Amino acid sequence: LTAHYLTKSTYKLSKNDWCVIHAAGSGVGQFLVQIAKKIGAKVIGTTSNEIKGELARQSGADVVVRYDQLKTAVKDATNEKGVSVVYDGVGASTWETSLSVLRTRGTCVFYGN
């Protein structure tokens, strides 16, 4: 329910939108990835380790990186344009990076913190 609400009401994700999903290997993160891919969005997922990274890949994430690699991954994937939306259920430790990878007029959605 949370993932559906975030992608349909909080920020209506569209086909071909680039999005970042923090904690993409977690329960809500995996659902966010799956819904985003069903919509046709492109997903950059962040995880803290390779086991969770594999879960994010199995859920359909296009790019999976550790949190400290996010800025470079977004620049490379979007040709330095940034992402349309960041879904951030992590909080304080990802706040600055989340804001820095947004495109002009992008949206950062914080939940669960």
PDB file of N, CA and C in Angstrom:
ATOM      1  N   LEU A   1       0.817  -1.188   0.000  1.00  0.00           N
ATOM      2  CA  LEU A   1       0.000   0.000   0.000  1.00  0.00           C
ATOM      3  C   LEU A   1       0.869   1.262   0.000  1.00  0.00           C
ATOM      4  N   THR A   2       1.925   1.260   0.814  1.00  0.00           N
ATOM      5  CA  THR A   2       2.815   2.423   0.863  1.00  0.00           C
ATOM      6  C   THR A   2       3.436   2.701  -0.505  1.00  0.00           C
ATOM      7  N   ALA A   3       3.968   1.671  -1.139  1.00  0.00           N
ATOM      8  CA  ALA A   3       4.622   1.843  -2.439  1.00  0.00           C
ATOM      9  C   ALA A   3       3.635   2.345  -3.491  1.00  0.00           C
ATOM     10  N   HIS A   4       2.444   1.832  -3.475  1.00  0.00           N
ATOM     11  CA  HIS A   4       1.423   2.267  -4.426  1.00  0.00           C
ATOM     12  C   HIS A   4       1.083   3.740  -4.209  1.00  0.00           C
ATOM     13  N   TYR A   5       0.863   4.124  -2.965  1.00  0.00           N
ATOM     14  CA  TYR A   5       0.534   5.511  -2.638  1.00  0.00           C
ATOM     15  C   TYR A   5       1.662   6.458  -3.066  1.00  0.00           C
ATOM     16  N   LEU A   6       2.908   6.072  -2.795  1.00  0.00           N
ATOM     17  CA  LEU A   6       4.045   6.927  -3.128  1.00  0.00           C
ATOM     18  C   LEU A   6       4.171   7.152  -4.634  1.00  0.00           C
ATOM     19  N   THR A   7       3.907   6.121  -5.440  1.00  0.00           N
ATOM     20  CA  THR A   7       4.092   6.228  -6.891  1.00  0.00           C
ATOM     21  C   THR A   7       2.864   6.746  -7.633  1.00  0.00           C
ATOM     22  N   LYS A   8       1.725   6.758  -6.980  1.00  0.00           N
ATOM     23  CA  LYS A   8       0.492   7.197  -7.641  1.00  0.00           C
ATOM     24  C   LYS A   8      -0.034   8.529  -7.104  1.00  0.00           C
ATOM     25  N   SER A   9       0.211   8.823  -5.829  1.00  0.00           N
ATOM     26  CA  SER A   9      -0.364  10.029  -5.223  1.00  0.00           C
ATOM     27  C   SER A   9       0.680  11.055  -4.799  1.00  0.00           C
ATOM     28  N   THR A  10       1.707  10.613  -4.095  1.00  0.00           N
ATOM     29  CA  THR A  10       2.707  11.558  -3.602  1.00  0.00           C
ATOM     30  C   THR A  10       3.494  12.168  -4.751  1.00  0.00           C
ATOM     31  N   TYR A  11       3.999  11.340  -5.643  1.00  0.00           N
ATOM     32  CA  TYR A  11       4.590  11.782  -6.905  1.00  0.00           C
ATOM     33  C   TYR A  11       4.140  10.780  -7.948  1.00  0.00           C
ATOM     34  N   LYS A  12       3.351  11.217  -8.900  1.00  0.00           N
ATOM     35  CA  LYS A  12       2.825  10.314  -9.921  1.00  0.00           C
ATOM     36  C   LYS A  12       3.922   9.990 -10.930  1.00  0.00           C
ATOM     37  N   LEU A  13       4.512   8.847 -10.731  1.00  0.00           N
ATOM     38  CA  LEU A  13       5.605   8.387 -11.576  1.00  0.00           C
ATOM     39  C   LEU A  13       5.081   8.099 -12.981  1.00  0.00           C
ATOM     40  N   SER A  14       5.860   8.482 -13.990  1.00  0.00           N
ATOM     41  CA  SER A  14       5.450   8.297 -15.387  1.00  0.00           C
ATOM     42  C   SER A  14       6.458   7.439 -16.141  1.00  0.00           C
ATOM     43  N   LYS A  15       6.025   6.922 -17.267  1.00  0.00           N
ATOM     44  CA  LYS A  15       6.893   6.154 -18.143  1.00  0.00           C
ATOM     45  C   LYS A  15       8.110   6.999 -18.512  1.00  0.00           C
ATOM     46  N   ASN A  16       9.262   6.383 -18.492  1.00  0.00           N
ATOM     47  CA  ASN A  16      10.556   6.986 -18.830  1.00  0.00           C
ATOM     48  C   ASN A  16      11.094   7.964 -17.790  1.00  0.00           C
ATOM     49  N   ASP A  17      10.383   8.221 -16.690  1.00  0.00           N
ATOM     50  CA  ASP A  17      10.968   8.994 -15.587  1.00  0.00           C
ATOM     51  C   ASP A  17      12.152   8.217 -15.018  1.00  0.00           C
ATOM     52  N   TRP A  18      13.210   8.925 -14.686  1.00  0.00           N
ATOM     53  CA  TRP A  18      14.292   8.335 -13.909  1.00  0.00           C
ATOM     54  C   TRP A  18      13.975   8.576 -12.448  1.00  0.00           C
ATOM     55  N   CYS A  19      14.098   7.541 -11.620  1.00  0.00           N
ATOM     56  CA  CYS A  19      13.871   7.707 -10.189  1.00  0.00           C
ATOM     57  C   CYS A  19      14.955   6.998  -9.397  1.00  0.00           C
ATOM     58  N   VAL A  20      15.181   7.500  -8.188  1.00  0.00           N
ATOM     59  CA  VAL A  20      16.058   6.841  -7.228  1.00  0.00           C
ATOM     60  C   VAL A  20      15.174   6.248  -6.154  1.00  0.00           C
ATOM     61  N   ILE A  21      15.448   5.009  -5.812  1.00  0.00           N
ATOM     62  CA  ILE A  21      14.765   4.356  -4.702  1.00  0.00           C
ATOM     63  C   ILE A  21      15.826   3.930  -3.705  1.00  0.00           C
ATOM     64  N   HIS A  22      15.839   4.631  -2.568  1.00  0.00           N
ATOM     65  CA  HIS A  22      16.761   4.254  -1.504  1.00  0.00           C
ATOM     66  C   HIS A  22      16.250   2.998  -0.812  1.00  0.00           C
ATOM     67  N   ALA A  23      17.176   2.203  -0.303  1.00  0.00           N
ATOM     68  CA  ALA A  23      16.850   0.934   0.369  1.00  0.00           C
ATOM     69  C   ALA A  23      16.052   0.038  -0.571  1.00  0.00           C
ATOM     70  N   ALA A  24      16.518  -0.062  -1.811  1.00  0.00           N
ATOM     71  CA  ALA A  24      15.797  -0.801  -2.853  1.00  0.00           C
ATOM     72  C   ALA A  24      15.740  -2.302  -2.594  1.00  0.00           C
ATOM     73  N   GLY A  25      16.516  -2.791  -1.663  1.00  0.00           N
ATOM     74  CA  GLY A  25      16.475  -4.210  -1.313  1.00  0.00           C
ATOM     75  C   GLY A  25      15.606  -4.504  -0.113  1.00  0.00           C
ATOM     76  N   SER A  26      14.985  -3.473   0.448  1.00  0.00           N
ATOM     77  CA  SER A  26      14.095  -3.666   1.603  1.00  0.00           C
ATOM     78  C   SER A  26      12.695  -4.038   1.111  1.00  0.00           C
ATOM     79  N   GLY A  27      11.791  -4.320   2.025  1.00  0.00           N
ATOM     80  CA  GLY A  27      10.431  -4.687   1.649  1.00  0.00           C
ATOM     81  C   GLY A  27       9.731  -3.623   0.834  1.00  0.00           C
ATOM     82  N   VAL A  28       9.615  -2.415   1.371  1.00  0.00           N
ATOM     83  CA  VAL A  28       8.960  -1.323   0.639  1.00  0.00           C
ATOM     84  C   VAL A  28       9.772  -0.972  -0.602  1.00  0.00           C
ATOM     85  N   GLY A  29      11.084  -0.969  -0.480  1.00  0.00           N
ATOM     86  CA  GLY A  29      11.945  -0.649  -1.619  1.00  0.00           C
ATOM     87  C   GLY A  29      11.727  -1.583  -2.795  1.00  0.00           C
ATOM     88  N   GLN A  30      11.621  -2.876  -2.523  1.00  0.00           N
ATOM     89  CA  GLN A  30      11.391  -3.838  -3.600  1.00  0.00           C
ATOM     90  C   GLN A  30      10.040  -3.602  -4.279  1.00  0.00           C
ATOM     91  N   PHE A  31       9.021  -3.316  -3.491  1.00  0.00           N
ATOM     92  CA  PHE A  31       7.716  -3.015  -4.078  1.00  0.00           C
ATOM     93  C   PHE A  31       7.774  -1.740  -4.918  1.00  0.00           C
ATOM     94  N   LEU A  32       8.483  -0.721  -4.430  1.00  0.00           N
ATOM     95  CA  LEU A  32       8.638   0.512  -5.208  1.00  0.00           C
ATOM     96  C   LEU A  32       9.306   0.227  -6.553  1.00  0.00           C
ATOM     97  N   VAL A  33      10.354  -0.574  -6.527  1.00  0.00           N
ATOM     98  CA  VAL A  33      11.051  -0.929  -7.765  1.00  0.00           C
ATOM     99  C   VAL A  33      10.085  -1.623  -8.722  1.00  0.00           C
ATOM    100  N   GLN A  34       9.352  -2.597  -8.229  1.00  0.00           N
ATOM    101  CA  GLN A  34       8.442  -3.358  -9.086  1.00  0.00           C
ATOM    102  C   GLN A  34       7.352  -2.477  -9.690  1.00  0.00           C
ATOM    103  N   ILE A  35       6.774  -1.602  -8.885  1.00  0.00           N
ATOM    104  CA  ILE A  35       5.733  -0.715  -9.390  1.00  0.00           C
ATOM    105  C   ILE A  35       6.314   0.272 -10.399  1.00  0.00           C
ATOM    106  N   ALA A  36       7.479   0.827 -10.082  1.00  0.00           N
ATOM    107  CA  ALA A  36       8.119   1.773 -11.000  1.00  0.00           C
ATOM    108  C   ALA A  36       8.392   1.117 -12.354  1.00  0.00           C
ATOM    109  N   LYS A  37       8.880  -0.091 -12.350  1.00  0.00           N
ATOM    110  CA  LYS A  37       9.170  -0.782 -13.600  1.00  0.00           C
ATOM    111  C   LYS A  37       7.892  -1.105 -14.362  1.00  0.00           C
ATOM    112  N   LYS A  38       6.827  -1.472 -13.653  1.00  0.00           N
ATOM    113  CA  LYS A  38       5.547  -1.753 -14.310  1.00  0.00           C
ATOM    114  C   LYS A  38       5.011  -0.496 -15.013  1.00  0.00           C
ATOM    115  N   ILE A  39       5.243   0.670 -14.393  1.00  0.00           N
ATOM    116  CA  ILE A  39       4.834   1.944 -14.980  1.00  0.00           C
ATOM    117  C   ILE A  39       5.690   2.267 -16.210  1.00  0.00           C
ATOM    118  N   GLY A  40       6.919   1.773 -16.219  1.00  0.00           N
ATOM    119  CA  GLY A  40       7.826   2.055 -17.329  1.00  0.00           C
ATOM    120  C   GLY A  40       8.928   3.033 -16.975  1.00  0.00           C
ATOM    121  N   ALA A  41       9.074   3.316 -15.679  1.00  0.00           N
ATOM    122  CA  ALA A  41      10.135   4.221 -15.224  1.00  0.00           C
ATOM    123  C   ALA A  41      11.476   3.495 -15.210  1.00  0.00           C
ATOM    124  N   LYS A  42      12.529   4.282 -15.136  1.00  0.00           N
ATOM    125  CA  LYS A  42      13.886   3.762 -15.023  1.00  0.00           C
ATOM    126  C   LYS A  42      14.328   3.947 -13.579  1.00  0.00           C
ATOM    127  N   VAL A  43      14.899   2.892 -12.986  1.00  0.00           N
ATOM    128  CA  VAL A  43      15.159   2.870 -11.553  1.00  0.00           C
ATOM    129  C   VAL A  43      16.645   2.750 -11.232  1.00  0.00           C
ATOM    130  N   ILE A  44      17.101   3.674 -10.379  1.00  0.00           N
ATOM    131  CA  ILE A  44      18.416   3.557  -9.757  1.00  0.00           C
ATOM    132  C   ILE A  44      18.150   3.233  -8.292  1.00  0.00           C
ATOM    133  N   GLY A  45      18.545   2.061  -7.875  1.00  0.00           N
ATOM    134  CA  GLY A  45      18.322   1.637  -6.496  1.00  0.00           C
ATOM    135  C   GLY A  45      19.592   1.711  -5.683  1.00  0.00           C
ATOM    136  N   THR A  46      19.455   2.130  -4.430  1.00  0.00           N
ATOM    137  CA  THR A  46      20.608   2.132  -3.527  1.00  0.00           C
ATOM    138  C   THR A  46      20.414   1.051  -2.466  1.00  0.00           C
ATOM    139  N   THR A  47      21.530   0.459  -2.078  1.00  0.00           N
ATOM    140  CA  THR A  47      21.523  -0.552  -1.026  1.00  0.00           C
ATOM    141  C   THR A  47      22.806  -0.431  -0.211  1.00  0.00           C
ATOM    142  N   SER A  48      22.808  -1.099   0.914  1.00  0.00           N
ATOM    143  CA  SER A  48      23.984  -1.043   1.791  1.00  0.00           C
ATOM    144  C   SER A  48      24.953  -2.189   1.559  1.00  0.00           C
ATOM    145  N   ASN A  49      24.516  -3.248   0.870  1.00  0.00           N
ATOM    146  CA  ASN A  49      25.412  -4.384   0.639  1.00  0.00           C
ATOM    147  C   ASN A  49      24.974  -5.170  -0.599  1.00  0.00           C
ATOM    148  N   GLU A  50      25.787  -6.120  -1.002  1.00  0.00           N
ATOM    149  CA  GLU A  50      25.550  -6.861  -2.236  1.00  0.00           C
ATOM    150  C   GLU A  50      24.337  -7.786  -2.145  1.00  0.00           C
ATOM    151  N   ILE A  51      24.056  -8.335  -0.984  1.00  0.00           N
ATOM    152  CA  ILE A  51      22.882  -9.208  -0.841  1.00  0.00           C
ATOM    153  C   ILE A  51      21.607  -8.418  -1.129  1.00  0.00           C
ATOM    154  N   LYS A  52      21.494  -7.231  -0.530  1.00  0.00           N
ATOM    155  CA  LYS A  52      20.331  -6.393  -0.786  1.00  0.00           C
ATOM    156  C   LYS A  52      20.352  -5.863  -2.220  1.00  0.00           C
ATOM    157  N   GLY A  53      21.543  -5.655  -2.759  1.00  0.00           N
ATOM    158  CA  GLY A  53      21.669  -5.236  -4.146  1.00  0.00           C
ATOM    159  C   GLY A  53      21.106  -6.276  -5.099  1.00  0.00           C
ATOM    160  N   GLU A  54      21.357  -7.531  -4.811  1.00  0.00           N
ATOM    161  CA  GLU A  54      20.821  -8.602  -5.648  1.00  0.00           C
ATOM    162  C   GLU A  54      19.298  -8.649  -5.563  1.00  0.00           C
ATOM    163  N   LEU A  55      18.740  -8.398  -4.383  1.00  0.00           N
ATOM    164  CA  LEU A  55      17.280  -8.338  -4.239  1.00  0.00           C
ATOM    165  C   LEU A  55      16.699  -7.201  -5.089  1.00  0.00           C
ATOM    166  N   ALA A  56      17.384  -6.059  -5.084  1.00  0.00           N
ATOM    167  CA  ALA A  56      16.931  -4.917  -5.885  1.00  0.00           C
ATOM    168  C   ALA A  56      16.993  -5.251  -7.378  1.00  0.00           C
ATOM    169  N   ARG A  57      18.054  -5.928  -7.802  1.00  0.00           N
ATOM    170  CA  ARG A  57      18.181  -6.327  -9.213  1.00  0.00           C
ATOM    171  C   ARG A  57      17.072  -7.303  -9.599  1.00  0.00           C
ATOM    172  N   GLN A  58      16.812  -8.270  -8.724  1.00  0.00           N
ATOM    173  CA  GLN A  58      15.756  -9.249  -9.001  1.00  0.00           C
ATOM    174  C   GLN A  58      14.381  -8.582  -9.072  1.00  0.00           C
ATOM    175  N   SER A  59      14.225  -7.480  -8.361  1.00  0.00           N
ATOM    176  CA  SER A  59      12.954  -6.741  -8.402  1.00  0.00           C
ATOM    177  C   SER A  59      12.827  -5.905  -9.672  1.00  0.00           C
ATOM    178  N   GLY A  60      13.953  -5.696 -10.384  1.00  0.00           N
ATOM    179  CA  GLY A  60      13.897  -5.005 -11.665  1.00  0.00           C
ATOM    180  C   GLY A  60      14.667  -3.709 -11.779  1.00  0.00           C
ATOM    181  N   ALA A  61      15.406  -3.313 -10.739  1.00  0.00           N
ATOM    182  CA  ALA A  61      16.164  -2.059 -10.804  1.00  0.00           C
ATOM    183  C   ALA A  61      17.122  -2.077 -11.994  1.00  0.00           C
ATOM    184  N   ASP A  62      17.185  -0.954 -12.706  1.00  0.00           N
ATOM    185  CA  ASP A  62      18.079  -0.836 -13.858  1.00  0.00           C
ATOM    186  C   ASP A  62      19.526  -0.673 -13.439  1.00  0.00           C
ATOM    187  N   VAL A  63      19.745   0.083 -12.375  1.00  0.00           N
ATOM    188  CA  VAL A  63      21.079   0.355 -11.845  1.00  0.00           C
ATOM    189  C   VAL A  63      20.992   0.168 -10.335  1.00  0.00           C
ATOM    190  N   VAL A  64      21.965  -0.537  -9.758  1.00  0.00           N
ATOM    191  CA  VAL A  64      22.005  -0.730  -8.311  1.00  0.00           C
ATOM    192  C   VAL A  64      23.387  -0.335  -7.820  1.00  0.00           C
ATOM    193  N   VAL A  65      23.422   0.544  -6.825  1.00  0.00           N
ATOM    194  CA  VAL A  65      24.696   1.031  -6.282  1.00  0.00           C
ATOM    195  C   VAL A  65      24.619   1.140  -4.766  1.00  0.00           C
ATOM    196  N   ARG A  66      25.798   1.220  -4.160  1.00  0.00           N
ATOM    197  CA  ARG A  66      25.851   1.563  -2.735  1.00  0.00           C
ATOM    198  C   ARG A  66      25.538   3.046  -2.600  1.00  0.00           C
ATOM    199  N   TYR A  67      25.124   3.435  -1.424  1.00  0.00           N
ATOM    200  CA  TYR A  67      24.723   4.828  -1.185  1.00  0.00           C
ATOM    201  C   TYR A  67      25.812   5.828  -1.589  1.00  0.00           C
ATOM    202  N   ASP A  68      27.065   5.484  -1.312  1.00  0.00           N
ATOM    203  CA  ASP A  68      28.157   6.426  -1.585  1.00  0.00           C
ATOM    204  C   ASP A  68      28.478   6.555  -3.080  1.00  0.00           C
ATOM    205  N   GLN A  69      27.872   5.739  -3.924  1.00  0.00           N
ATOM    206  CA  GLN A  69      28.103   5.787  -5.367  1.00  0.00           C
ATOM    207  C   GLN A  69      26.973   6.472  -6.124  1.00  0.00           C
ATOM    208  N   LEU A  70      25.974   6.968  -5.406  1.00  0.00           N
ATOM    209  CA  LEU A  70      24.761   7.449  -6.048  1.00  0.00           C
ATOM    210  C   LEU A  70      24.989   8.640  -6.975  1.00  0.00           C
ATOM    211  N   LYS A  71      25.721   9.647  -6.533  1.00  0.00           N
ATOM    212  CA  LYS A  71      25.904  10.846  -7.369  1.00  0.00           C
ATOM    213  C   LYS A  71      26.480  10.495  -8.732  1.00  0.00           C
ATOM    214  N   THR A  72      27.501   9.671  -8.744  1.00  0.00           N
ATOM    215  CA  THR A  72      28.135   9.268 -10.004  1.00  0.00           C
ATOM    216  C   THR A  72      27.175   8.451 -10.854  1.00  0.00           C
ATOM    217  N   ALA A  73      26.447   7.547 -10.242  1.00  0.00           N
ATOM    218  CA  ALA A  73      25.510   6.696 -10.984  1.00  0.00           C
ATOM    219  C   ALA A  73      24.410   7.531 -11.650  1.00  0.00           C
ATOM    220  N   VAL A  74      23.892   8.519 -10.933  1.00  0.00           N
ATOM    221  CA  VAL A  74      22.843   9.371 -11.494  1.00  0.00           C
ATOM    222  C   VAL A  74      23.392  10.209 -12.642  1.00  0.00           C
ATOM    223  N   LYS A  75      24.574  10.776 -12.460  1.00  0.00           N
ATOM    224  CA  LYS A  75      25.186  11.566 -13.545  1.00  0.00           C
ATOM    225  C   LYS A  75      25.358  10.720 -14.801  1.00  0.00           C
ATOM    226  N   ASP A  76      25.884   9.507 -14.626  1.00  0.00           N
ATOM    227  CA  ASP A  76      26.127   8.627 -15.765  1.00  0.00           C
ATOM    228  C   ASP A  76      24.828   8.193 -16.441  1.00  0.00           C
ATOM    229  N   ALA A  77      23.838   7.797 -15.648  1.00  0.00           N
ATOM    230  CA  ALA A  77      22.589   7.256 -16.201  1.00  0.00           C
ATOM    231  C   ALA A  77      21.737   8.321 -16.877  1.00  0.00           C
ATOM    232  N   THR A  78      21.766   9.528 -16.366  1.00  0.00           N
ATOM    233  CA  THR A  78      20.869  10.580 -16.869  1.00  0.00           C
ATOM    234  C   THR A  78      21.579  11.636 -17.710  1.00  0.00           C
ATOM    235  N   ASN A  79      22.815  11.370 -18.087  1.00  0.00           N
ATOM    236  CA  ASN A  79      23.609  12.364 -18.829  1.00  0.00           C
ATOM    237  C   ASN A  79      23.667  13.694 -18.079  1.00  0.00           C
ATOM    238  N   GLU A  80      23.843  13.595 -16.775  1.00  0.00           N
ATOM    239  CA  GLU A  80      24.001  14.736 -15.858  1.00  0.00           C
ATOM    240  C   GLU A  80      22.741  15.591 -15.718  1.00  0.00           C
ATOM    241  N   LYS A  81      21.576  15.074 -16.120  1.00  0.00           N
ATOM    242  CA  LYS A  81      20.333  15.832 -15.992  1.00  0.00           C
ATOM    243  C   LYS A  81      19.685  15.669 -14.621  1.00  0.00           C
ATOM    244  N   GLY A  82      19.934  14.564 -13.952  1.00  0.00           N
ATOM    245  CA  GLY A  82      19.313  14.296 -12.662  1.00  0.00           C
ATOM    246  C   GLY A  82      18.029  13.497 -12.811  1.00  0.00           C
ATOM    247  N   VAL A  83      17.490  13.064 -11.700  1.00  0.00           N
ATOM    248  CA  VAL A  83      16.290  12.229 -11.701  1.00  0.00           C
ATOM    249  C   VAL A  83      15.041  13.060 -11.426  1.00  0.00           C
ATOM    250  N   SER A  84      13.909  12.547 -11.843  1.00  0.00           N
ATOM    251  CA  SER A  84      12.631  13.225 -11.614  1.00  0.00           C
ATOM    252  C   SER A  84      12.216  13.166 -10.157  1.00  0.00           C
ATOM    253  N   VAL A  85      12.495  12.036  -9.514  1.00  0.00           N
ATOM    254  CA  VAL A  85      12.046  11.837  -8.132  1.00  0.00           C
ATOM    255  C   VAL A  85      12.997  10.917  -7.385  1.00  0.00           C
ATOM    256  N   VAL A  86      13.142  11.189  -6.101  1.00  0.00           N
ATOM    257  CA  VAL A  86      13.844  10.300  -5.183  1.00  0.00           C
ATOM    258  C   VAL A  86      12.840   9.855  -4.133  1.00  0.00           C
ATOM    259  N   TYR A  87      12.697   8.546  -3.962  1.00  0.00           N
ATOM    260  CA  TYR A  87      11.879   7.991  -2.888  1.00  0.00           C
ATOM    261  C   TYR A  87      12.842   7.583  -1.778  1.00  0.00           C
ATOM    262  N   ASP A  88      12.780   8.300  -0.676  1.00  0.00           N
ATOM    263  CA  ASP A  88      13.775   8.150   0.387  1.00  0.00           C
ATOM    264  C   ASP A  88      13.132   7.738   1.705  1.00  0.00           C
ATOM    265  N   GLY A  89      13.288   6.475   2.040  1.00  0.00           N
ATOM    266  CA  GLY A  89      12.810   5.964   3.317  1.00  0.00           C
ATOM    267  C   GLY A  89      13.926   5.803   4.321  1.00  0.00           C
ATOM    268  N   VAL A  90      15.105   6.310   3.997  1.00  0.00           N
ATOM    269  CA  VAL A  90      16.260   6.179   4.894  1.00  0.00           C
ATOM    270  C   VAL A  90      16.347   7.366   5.840  1.00  0.00           C
ATOM    271  N   GLY A  91      16.408   8.580   5.289  1.00  0.00           N
ATOM    272  CA  GLY A  91      16.356   9.766   6.142  1.00  0.00           C
ATOM    273  C   GLY A  91      17.624  10.583   6.200  1.00  0.00           C
ATOM    274  N   ALA A  92      18.043  10.906   7.410  1.00  0.00           N
ATOM    275  CA  ALA A  92      19.102  11.894   7.642  1.00  0.00           C
ATOM    276  C   ALA A  92      20.394  11.604   6.884  1.00  0.00           C
ATOM    277  N   SER A  93      20.801  10.362   6.805  1.00  0.00           N
ATOM    278  CA  SER A  93      22.086  10.049   6.176  1.00  0.00           C
ATOM    279  C   SER A  93      22.057  10.190   4.654  1.00  0.00           C
ATOM    280  N   THR A  94      20.884  10.242   4.055  1.00  0.00           N
ATOM    281  CA  THR A  94      20.782  10.344   2.598  1.00  0.00           C
ATOM    282  C   THR A  94      20.178  11.672   2.128  1.00  0.00           C
ATOM    283  N   TRP A  95      19.775  12.500   3.049  1.00  0.00           N
ATOM    284  CA  TRP A  95      19.070  13.758   2.766  1.00  0.00           C
ATOM    285  C   TRP A  95      19.798  14.620   1.732  1.00  0.00           C
ATOM    286  N   GLU A  96      21.042  14.977   1.999  1.00  0.00           N
ATOM    287  CA  GLU A  96      21.778  15.881   1.109  1.00  0.00           C
ATOM    288  C   GLU A  96      21.997  15.278  -0.274  1.00  0.00           C
ATOM    289  N   THR A  97      22.368  14.018  -0.307  1.00  0.00           N
ATOM    290  CA  THR A  97      22.588  13.366  -1.598  1.00  0.00           C
ATOM    291  C   THR A  97      21.291  13.266  -2.378  1.00  0.00           C
ATOM    292  N   SER A  98      20.197  12.948  -1.697  1.00  0.00           N
ATOM    293  CA  SER A  98      18.896  12.861  -2.371  1.00  0.00           C
ATOM    294  C   SER A  98      18.560  14.164  -3.081  1.00  0.00           C
ATOM    295  N   LEU A  99      18.746  15.268  -2.406  1.00  0.00           N
ATOM    296  CA  LEU A  99      18.447  16.569  -3.004  1.00  0.00           C
ATOM    297  C   LEU A  99      19.406  16.900  -4.141  1.00  0.00           C
ATOM    298  N   SER A 100      20.645  16.473  -4.024  1.00  0.00           N
ATOM    299  CA  SER A 100      21.659  16.837  -5.024  1.00  0.00           C
ATOM    300  C   SER A 100      21.505  16.103  -6.348  1.00  0.00           C
ATOM    301  N   VAL A 101      20.786  14.993  -6.385  1.00  0.00           N
ATOM    302  CA  VAL A 101      20.674  14.225  -7.635  1.00  0.00           C
ATOM    303  C   VAL A 101      19.385  14.510  -8.403  1.00  0.00           C
ATOM    304  N   LEU A 102      18.578  15.435  -7.901  1.00  0.00           N
ATOM    305  CA  LEU A 102      17.325  15.774  -8.572  1.00  0.00           C
ATOM    306  C   LEU A 102      17.564  16.660  -9.793  1.00  0.00           C
ATOM    307  N   ARG A 103      16.760  16.479 -10.817  1.00  0.00           N
ATOM    308  CA  ARG A 103      16.773  17.385 -11.959  1.00  0.00           C
ATOM    309  C   ARG A 103      16.123  18.693 -11.507  1.00  0.00           C
ATOM    310  N   THR A 104      16.143  19.704 -12.343  1.00  0.00           N
ATOM    311  CA  THR A 104      15.458  20.953 -12.040  1.00  0.00           C
ATOM    312  C   THR A 104      13.981  20.662 -11.824  1.00  0.00           C
ATOM    313  N   ARG A 105      13.424  21.179 -10.747  1.00  0.00           N
ATOM    314  CA  ARG A 105      12.031  20.960 -10.347  1.00  0.00           C
ATOM    315  C   ARG A 105      11.699  19.505 -10.052  1.00  0.00           C
ATOM    316  N   GLY A 106      12.723  18.727  -9.690  1.00  0.00           N
ATOM    317  CA  GLY A 106      12.496  17.347  -9.282  1.00  0.00           C
ATOM    318  C   GLY A 106      11.871  17.305  -7.891  1.00  0.00           C
ATOM    319  N   THR A 107      11.427  16.120  -7.509  1.00  0.00           N
ATOM    320  CA  THR A 107      10.721  15.954  -6.239  1.00  0.00           C
ATOM    321  C   THR A 107      11.421  14.920  -5.382  1.00  0.00           C
ATOM    322  N   CYS A 108      11.580  15.240  -4.109  1.00  0.00           N
ATOM    323  CA  CYS A 108      12.129  14.303  -3.147  1.00  0.00           C
ATOM    324  C   CYS A 108      10.993  13.893  -2.204  1.00  0.00           C
ATOM    325  N   VAL A 109      10.717  12.612  -2.155  1.00  0.00           N
ATOM    326  CA  VAL A 109       9.639  12.092  -1.312  1.00  0.00           C
ATOM    327  C   VAL A 109      10.276  11.359  -0.139  1.00  0.00           C
ATOM    328  N   PHE A 110      10.072  11.890   1.050  1.00  0.00           N
ATOM    329  CA  PHE A 110      10.566  11.253   2.268  1.00  0.00           C
ATOM    330  C   PHE A 110       9.405  10.537   2.936  1.00  0.00           C
ATOM    331  N   TYR A 111       9.622   9.319   3.348  1.00  0.00           N
ATOM    332  CA  TYR A 111       8.563   8.554   4.013  1.00  0.00           C
ATOM    333  C   TYR A 111       9.167   7.668   5.095  1.00  0.00           C
ATOM    334  N   GLY A 112       8.374   7.368   6.082  1.00  0.00           N
ATOM    335  CA  GLY A 112       8.766   6.430   7.116  1.00  0.00           C
ATOM    336  C   GLY A 112       9.849   6.860   8.074  1.00  0.00           C
ATOM    337  N   ASN A 113      10.257   8.142   8.066  1.00  0.00           N
ATOM    338  CA  ASN A 113      11.312   8.542   8.989  1.00  0.00           C
ATOM    339  C   ASN A 113      10.769   9.527   9.999  1.00  0.00           C
TER     340      ASN A 113
END
